[in-house]
Short mmCIF file of C-alpha atoms and ligand atoms in Angstrom, two decimals:
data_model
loop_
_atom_site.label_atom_id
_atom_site.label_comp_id
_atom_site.label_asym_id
_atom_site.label_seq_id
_atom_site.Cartn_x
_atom_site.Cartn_y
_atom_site.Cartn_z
CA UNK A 1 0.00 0.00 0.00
CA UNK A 2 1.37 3.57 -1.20
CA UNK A 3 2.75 5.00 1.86
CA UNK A 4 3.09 2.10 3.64
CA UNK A 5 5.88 0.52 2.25
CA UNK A 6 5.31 -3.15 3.63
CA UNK A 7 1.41 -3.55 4.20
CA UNK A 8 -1.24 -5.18 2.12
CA UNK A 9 -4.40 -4.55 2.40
CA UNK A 10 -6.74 -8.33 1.43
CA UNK A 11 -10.07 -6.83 -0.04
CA UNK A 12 -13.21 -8.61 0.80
CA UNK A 13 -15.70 -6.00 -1.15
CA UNK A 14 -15.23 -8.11 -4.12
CA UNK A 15 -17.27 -10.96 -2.42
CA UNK A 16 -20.49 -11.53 -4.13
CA UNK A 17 -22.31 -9.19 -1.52
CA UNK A 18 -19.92 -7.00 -0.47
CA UNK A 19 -18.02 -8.41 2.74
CA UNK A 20 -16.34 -11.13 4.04
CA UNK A 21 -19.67 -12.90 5.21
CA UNK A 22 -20.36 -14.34 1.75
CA UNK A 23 -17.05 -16.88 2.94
CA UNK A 24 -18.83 -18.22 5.64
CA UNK A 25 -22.45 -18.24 4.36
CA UNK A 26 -21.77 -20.45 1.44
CA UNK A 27 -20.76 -22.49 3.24
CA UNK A 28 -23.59 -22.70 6.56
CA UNK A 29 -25.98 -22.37 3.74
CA UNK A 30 -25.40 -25.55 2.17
CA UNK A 31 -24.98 -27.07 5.17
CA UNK A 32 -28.90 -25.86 5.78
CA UNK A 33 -29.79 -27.27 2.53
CA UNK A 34 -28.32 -30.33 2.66
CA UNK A 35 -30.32 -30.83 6.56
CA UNK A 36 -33.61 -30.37 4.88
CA UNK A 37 -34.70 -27.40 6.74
CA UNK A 38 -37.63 -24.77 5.49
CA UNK A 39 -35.21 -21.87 5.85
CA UNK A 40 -32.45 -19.85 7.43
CA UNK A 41 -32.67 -17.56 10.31
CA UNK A 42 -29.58 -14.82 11.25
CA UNK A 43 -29.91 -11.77 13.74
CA UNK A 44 -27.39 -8.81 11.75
CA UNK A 45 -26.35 -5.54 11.77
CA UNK A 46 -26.41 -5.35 7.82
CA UNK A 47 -23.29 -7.61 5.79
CA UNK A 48 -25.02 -10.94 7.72
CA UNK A 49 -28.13 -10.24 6.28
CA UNK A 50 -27.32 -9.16 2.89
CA UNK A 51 -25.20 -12.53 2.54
CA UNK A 52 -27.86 -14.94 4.19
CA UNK A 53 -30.44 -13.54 1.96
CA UNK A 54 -28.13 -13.91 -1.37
CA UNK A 55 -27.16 -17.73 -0.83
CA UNK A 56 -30.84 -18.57 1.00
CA UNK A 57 -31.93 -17.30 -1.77
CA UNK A 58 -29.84 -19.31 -4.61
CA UNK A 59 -30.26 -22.32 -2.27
CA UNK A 60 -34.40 -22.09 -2.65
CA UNK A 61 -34.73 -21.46 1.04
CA UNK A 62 -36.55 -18.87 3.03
CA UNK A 63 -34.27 -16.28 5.28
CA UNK A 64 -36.02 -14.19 8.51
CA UNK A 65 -33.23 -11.65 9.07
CA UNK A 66 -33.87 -10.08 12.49
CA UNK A 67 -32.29 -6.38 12.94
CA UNK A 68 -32.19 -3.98 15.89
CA UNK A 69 -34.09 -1.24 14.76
CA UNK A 70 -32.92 1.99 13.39
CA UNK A 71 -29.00 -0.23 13.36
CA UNK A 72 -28.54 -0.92 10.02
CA UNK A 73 -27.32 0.57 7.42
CA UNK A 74 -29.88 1.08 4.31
CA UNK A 75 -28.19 -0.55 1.15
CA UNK A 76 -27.91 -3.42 3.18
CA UNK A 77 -31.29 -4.15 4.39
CA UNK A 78 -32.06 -2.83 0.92
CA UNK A 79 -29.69 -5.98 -0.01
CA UNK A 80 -31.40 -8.17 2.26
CA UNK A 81 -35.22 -7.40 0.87
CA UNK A 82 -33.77 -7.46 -3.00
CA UNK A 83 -33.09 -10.91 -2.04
CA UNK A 84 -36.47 -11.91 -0.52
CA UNK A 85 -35.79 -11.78 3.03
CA UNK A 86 -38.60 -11.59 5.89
CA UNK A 87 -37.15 -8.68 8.07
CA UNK A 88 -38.37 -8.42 11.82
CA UNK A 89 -37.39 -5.67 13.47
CA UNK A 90 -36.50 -5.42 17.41
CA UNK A 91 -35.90 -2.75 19.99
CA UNK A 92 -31.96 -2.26 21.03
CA UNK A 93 -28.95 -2.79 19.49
CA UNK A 94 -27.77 -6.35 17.39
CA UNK A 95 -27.08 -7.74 20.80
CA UNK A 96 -30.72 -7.51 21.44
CA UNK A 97 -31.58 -9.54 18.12
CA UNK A 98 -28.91 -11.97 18.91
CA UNK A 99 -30.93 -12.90 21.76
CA UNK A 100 -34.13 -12.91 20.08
CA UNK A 101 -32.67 -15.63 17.48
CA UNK A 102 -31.17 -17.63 20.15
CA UNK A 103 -34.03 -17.41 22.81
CA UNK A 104 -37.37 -16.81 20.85
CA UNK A 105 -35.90 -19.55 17.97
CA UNK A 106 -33.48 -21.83 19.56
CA UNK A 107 -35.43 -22.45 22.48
CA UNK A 108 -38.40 -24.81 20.53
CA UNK A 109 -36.33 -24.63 17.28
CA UNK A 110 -39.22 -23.56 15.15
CA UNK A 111 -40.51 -20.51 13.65
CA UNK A 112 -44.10 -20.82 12.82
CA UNK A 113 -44.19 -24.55 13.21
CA UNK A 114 -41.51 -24.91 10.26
CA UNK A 115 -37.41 -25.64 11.01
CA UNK A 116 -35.44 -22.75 10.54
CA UNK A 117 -31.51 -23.07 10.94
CA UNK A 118 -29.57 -20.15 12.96
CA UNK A 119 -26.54 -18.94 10.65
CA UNK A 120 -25.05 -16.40 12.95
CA UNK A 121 -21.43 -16.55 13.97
CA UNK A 122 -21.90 -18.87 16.65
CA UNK A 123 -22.39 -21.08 13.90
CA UNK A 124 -19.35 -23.55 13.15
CA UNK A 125 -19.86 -23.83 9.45
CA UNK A 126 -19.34 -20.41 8.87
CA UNK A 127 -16.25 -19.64 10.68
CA UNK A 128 -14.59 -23.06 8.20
CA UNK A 129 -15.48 -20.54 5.25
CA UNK A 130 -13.92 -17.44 6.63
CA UNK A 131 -10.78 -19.76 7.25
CA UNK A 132 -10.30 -19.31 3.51
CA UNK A 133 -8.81 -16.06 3.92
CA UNK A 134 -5.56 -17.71 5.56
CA UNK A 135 -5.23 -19.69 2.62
CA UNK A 136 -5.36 -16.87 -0.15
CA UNK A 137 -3.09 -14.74 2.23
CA UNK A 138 -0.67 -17.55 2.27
CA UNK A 139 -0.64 -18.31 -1.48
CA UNK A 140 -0.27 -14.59 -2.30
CA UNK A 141 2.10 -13.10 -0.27
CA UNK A 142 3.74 -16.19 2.18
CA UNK A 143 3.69 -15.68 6.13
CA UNK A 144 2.53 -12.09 6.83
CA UNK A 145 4.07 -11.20 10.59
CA UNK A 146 1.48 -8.90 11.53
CA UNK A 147 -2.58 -9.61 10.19
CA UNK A 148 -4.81 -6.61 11.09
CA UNK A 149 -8.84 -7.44 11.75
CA UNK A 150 -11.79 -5.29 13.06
CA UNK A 151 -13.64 -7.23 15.41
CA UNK A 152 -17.38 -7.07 15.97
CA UNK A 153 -18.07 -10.66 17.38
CA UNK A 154 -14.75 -12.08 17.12
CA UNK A 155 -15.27 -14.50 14.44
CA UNK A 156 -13.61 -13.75 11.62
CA UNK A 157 -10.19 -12.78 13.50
CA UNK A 158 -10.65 -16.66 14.76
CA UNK A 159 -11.30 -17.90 11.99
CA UNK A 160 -8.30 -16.02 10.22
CA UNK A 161 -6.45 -17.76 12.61
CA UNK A 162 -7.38 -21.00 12.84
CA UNK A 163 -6.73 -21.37 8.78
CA UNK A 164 -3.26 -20.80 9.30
CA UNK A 165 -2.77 -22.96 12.40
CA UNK A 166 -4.44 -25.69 10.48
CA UNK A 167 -1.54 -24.58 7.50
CA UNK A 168 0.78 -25.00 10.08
CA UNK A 169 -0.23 -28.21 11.54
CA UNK A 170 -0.16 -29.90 7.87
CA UNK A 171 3.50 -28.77 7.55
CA UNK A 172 2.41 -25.91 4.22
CA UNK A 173 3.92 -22.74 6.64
CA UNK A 174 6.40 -23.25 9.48
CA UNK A 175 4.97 -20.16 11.28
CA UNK A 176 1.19 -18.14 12.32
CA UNK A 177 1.24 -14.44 12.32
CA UNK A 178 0.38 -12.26 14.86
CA UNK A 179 -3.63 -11.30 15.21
CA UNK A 180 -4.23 -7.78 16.22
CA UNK A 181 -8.08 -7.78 16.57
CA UNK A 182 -9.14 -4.03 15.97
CA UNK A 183 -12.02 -2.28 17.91
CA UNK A 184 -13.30 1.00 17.72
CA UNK A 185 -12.88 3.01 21.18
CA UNK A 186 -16.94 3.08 21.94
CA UNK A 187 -17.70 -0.83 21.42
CA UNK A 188 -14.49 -2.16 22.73
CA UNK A 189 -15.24 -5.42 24.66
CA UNK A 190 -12.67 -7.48 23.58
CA UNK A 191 -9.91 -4.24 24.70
CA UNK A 192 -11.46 -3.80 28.57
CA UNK A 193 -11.08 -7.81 28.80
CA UNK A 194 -7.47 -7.74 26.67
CA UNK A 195 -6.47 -5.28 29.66
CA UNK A 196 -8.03 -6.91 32.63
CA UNK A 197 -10.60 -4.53 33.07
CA UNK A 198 -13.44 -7.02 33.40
CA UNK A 199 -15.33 -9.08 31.39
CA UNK A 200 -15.76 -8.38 27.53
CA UNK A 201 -18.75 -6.75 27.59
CA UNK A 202 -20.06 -3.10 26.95
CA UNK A 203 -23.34 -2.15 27.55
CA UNK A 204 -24.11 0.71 25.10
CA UNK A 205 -21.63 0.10 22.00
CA UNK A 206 -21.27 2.98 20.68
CA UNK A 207 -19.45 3.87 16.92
CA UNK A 208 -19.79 5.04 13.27
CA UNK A 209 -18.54 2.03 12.74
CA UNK A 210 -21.77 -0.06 12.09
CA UNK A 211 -20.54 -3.64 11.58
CA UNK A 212 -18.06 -3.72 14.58
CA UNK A 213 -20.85 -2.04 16.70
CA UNK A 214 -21.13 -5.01 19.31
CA UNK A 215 -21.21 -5.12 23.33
CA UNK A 216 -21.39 -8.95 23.68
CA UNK A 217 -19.02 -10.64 21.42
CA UNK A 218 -20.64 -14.11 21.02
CA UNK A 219 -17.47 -15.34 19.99
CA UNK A 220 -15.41 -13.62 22.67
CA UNK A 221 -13.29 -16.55 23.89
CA UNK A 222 -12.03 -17.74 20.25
CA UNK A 223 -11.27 -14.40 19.59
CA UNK A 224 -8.90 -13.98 23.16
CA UNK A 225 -7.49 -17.65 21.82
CA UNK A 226 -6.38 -15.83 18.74
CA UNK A 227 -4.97 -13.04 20.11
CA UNK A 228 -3.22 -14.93 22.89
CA UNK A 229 -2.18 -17.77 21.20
CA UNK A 230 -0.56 -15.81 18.09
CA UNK A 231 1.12 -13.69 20.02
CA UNK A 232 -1.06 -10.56 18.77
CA UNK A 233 -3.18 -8.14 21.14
CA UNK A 234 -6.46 -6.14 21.02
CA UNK A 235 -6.19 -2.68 20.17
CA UNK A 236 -8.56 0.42 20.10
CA UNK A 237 -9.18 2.91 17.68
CA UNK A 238 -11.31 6.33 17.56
CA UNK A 239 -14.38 6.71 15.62
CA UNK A 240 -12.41 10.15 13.47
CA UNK A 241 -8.86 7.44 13.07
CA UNK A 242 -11.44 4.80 11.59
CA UNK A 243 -12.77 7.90 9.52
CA UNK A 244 -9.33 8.94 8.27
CA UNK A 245 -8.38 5.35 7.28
CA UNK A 246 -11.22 5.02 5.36
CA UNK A 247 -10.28 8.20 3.65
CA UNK A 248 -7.10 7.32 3.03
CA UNK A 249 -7.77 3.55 1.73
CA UNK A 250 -10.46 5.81 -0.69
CA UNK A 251 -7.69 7.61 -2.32
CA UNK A 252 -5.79 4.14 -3.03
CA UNK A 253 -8.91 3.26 -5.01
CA UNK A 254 -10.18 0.64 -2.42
CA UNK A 255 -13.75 1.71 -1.25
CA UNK A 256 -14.59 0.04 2.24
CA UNK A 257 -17.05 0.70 4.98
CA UNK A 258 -16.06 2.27 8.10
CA UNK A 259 -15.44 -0.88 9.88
CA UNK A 260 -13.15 -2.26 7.64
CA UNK A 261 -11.17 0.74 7.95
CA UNK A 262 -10.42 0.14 11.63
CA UNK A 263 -7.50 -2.70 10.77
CA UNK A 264 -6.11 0.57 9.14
CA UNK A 265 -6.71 2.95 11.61
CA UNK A 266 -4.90 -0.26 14.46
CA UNK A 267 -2.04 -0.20 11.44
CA UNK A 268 -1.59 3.41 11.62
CA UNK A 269 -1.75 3.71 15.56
CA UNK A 270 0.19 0.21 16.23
CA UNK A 271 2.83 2.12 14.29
CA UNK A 272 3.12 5.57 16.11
CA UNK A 273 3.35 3.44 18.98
CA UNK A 274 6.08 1.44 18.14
CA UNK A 275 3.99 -1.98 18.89
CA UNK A 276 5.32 -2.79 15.23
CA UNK A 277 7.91 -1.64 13.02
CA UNK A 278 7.78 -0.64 9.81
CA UNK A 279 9.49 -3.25 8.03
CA UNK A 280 7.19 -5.80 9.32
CA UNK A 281 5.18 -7.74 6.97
CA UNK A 282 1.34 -6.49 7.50
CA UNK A 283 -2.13 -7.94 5.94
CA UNK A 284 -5.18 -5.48 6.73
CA UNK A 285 -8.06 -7.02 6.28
CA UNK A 286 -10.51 -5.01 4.48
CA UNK A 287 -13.96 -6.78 5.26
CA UNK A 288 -16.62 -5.01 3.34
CA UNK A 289 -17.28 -2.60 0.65
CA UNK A 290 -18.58 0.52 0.58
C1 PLP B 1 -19.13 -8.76 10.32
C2 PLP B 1 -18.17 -7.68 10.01
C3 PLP B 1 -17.09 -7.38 10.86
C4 PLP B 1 -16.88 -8.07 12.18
O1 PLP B 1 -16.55 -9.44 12.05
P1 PLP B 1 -16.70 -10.42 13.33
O2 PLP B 1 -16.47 -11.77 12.78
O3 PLP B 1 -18.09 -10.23 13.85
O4 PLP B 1 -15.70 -10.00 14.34
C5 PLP B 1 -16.20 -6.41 10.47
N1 PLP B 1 -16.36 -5.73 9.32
C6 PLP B 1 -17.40 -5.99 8.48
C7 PLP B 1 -17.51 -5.20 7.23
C8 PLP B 1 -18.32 -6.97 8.79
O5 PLP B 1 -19.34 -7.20 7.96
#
């Protein structure tokens, strides 16, 4: 990337939908289709439901997307409904329509009498998908030392992970970069429990950064693993640094969302602060368009 000599930045707005997601949901959609079950069911703050919608929708199966209200950004619930989607709308923020999924629909396991299967991130089969990111970085560019990731609900930066541990383990790399999960300074969960501050949790998430909004990171504990067990950290960014980064990733002719600006906007800071040098080899990961 111009200006920063020794950092890539891996593009996921050239998915079919726009983000990252589309990895996981290929594959949790088959997965539902291959079950037998009358449709798909994900609570999202807007790249989740575009992408459930798209391969529900190729697969012949229904998709309720359930969205906090007033959360979501517009061209992706406009996504969503292009695709046939049932929306529901609930009070709060996404942690809110997390729990309506899980408690309302996992508790009997039906949705007006009929099976639908739950496709959010708790979900294993989607996570195996996102893995595939590891593998691209690997074939393009070797071992990166440093891989950059905004977290929301910690799976992708696990799942990131876990696709080069599993390169490891079959002898392909002799090495696993370091995961820096990313988190902007108002929904920063995953940064109070990095530091010891309590558990990682935040009660009013708060950020421009609509994706990565998220008090209650269902994946929480894979995502410490990753962190931990690559060496890497959690790091915090401001809403105007997340701003800036997605200016300046603009003017490189890459066109991303706010929240896939903050592995930028960690870059940037992780750099004034001398937590890595400039020489190091960097991946940000870019996880939706604009
Ligand atoms: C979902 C999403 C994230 C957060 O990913 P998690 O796996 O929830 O941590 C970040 N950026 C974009 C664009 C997303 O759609």
């Amino acid at each position: 990337m111009r200006g920063y000599g020794n950092a890539y930045v891996k593009f996921e707005g050239a998915n079919p939908t726009g983000s990252f997601k589309d990895r996981g949901m290929t594959v949790g959609v088959s997965l539902a289709s291959s079950i037998g079950v009358r449709g798909v069911i994900v609570a999202s703050t807007g790249n989740t439901a575009a992408s459930a919608a798209a391969y529900a929708a190729r697969a012949g199966l229904e998709c309720v997307v359930v969205l906090p209200k007033g959360g979501v950004a517009r061209g992706k619930l406009g996504q969503a409904m292009l695709h046939g989607a049932r929306i529901v709308e609930v009070p709060g923020t996404f942690d809110n329509a997390l729990e309506y999924v899980l408690e309302t629909v996992l508790s009997n396991g039906h949705v007006e009498d009929a099976h639908y299967y739950p496709l959010n991130s708790i979900n294993p089969w989607r996570l195996e998908g996102q893995k595939t990111i590891a593998f691209e970085i690997v074939e393009e560019i070797g071992v990166p030392d440093y891989v950059f990731v905004p977290v929301g609900n910690g799976g992708n930066i696990y799942a990131i992970w876990k696709g080069f541990r599993e390169l490891m383990e079959l002898g392909i790399i002799d090495r696993v970069p370091r995961m820096i999960g990313v988190q902007a300074e108002g929904a920063a969960p995953m940064v109070r429990y990095w530091r010891g501050l309590g558990e990682a949790r935040v009660d009013n998430p708060r950020t421009v950064a609509s994706a990565i909004r998220i008090g209650k990171p269902v994946n929480w504990f894979r995502a410490y693993r990753a962190a931990k067990y690559s060496g890497g950290m959690f790091i915090e960014v401001s809403d105007e640094e997340i701003l800036t980064a997605q200016k300046v990733l603009g003017r490189e002719g890459i066109g991303v969302e706010p929240a896939s600006a903050a592995s930028l906007a960690g870059y940037i800071r992780a750099l004034r602060e001398g937590l890595v040098d400039a020489r190091d080899k960097v991946v940000l990961i870019a996880t939706g368009h604009a």
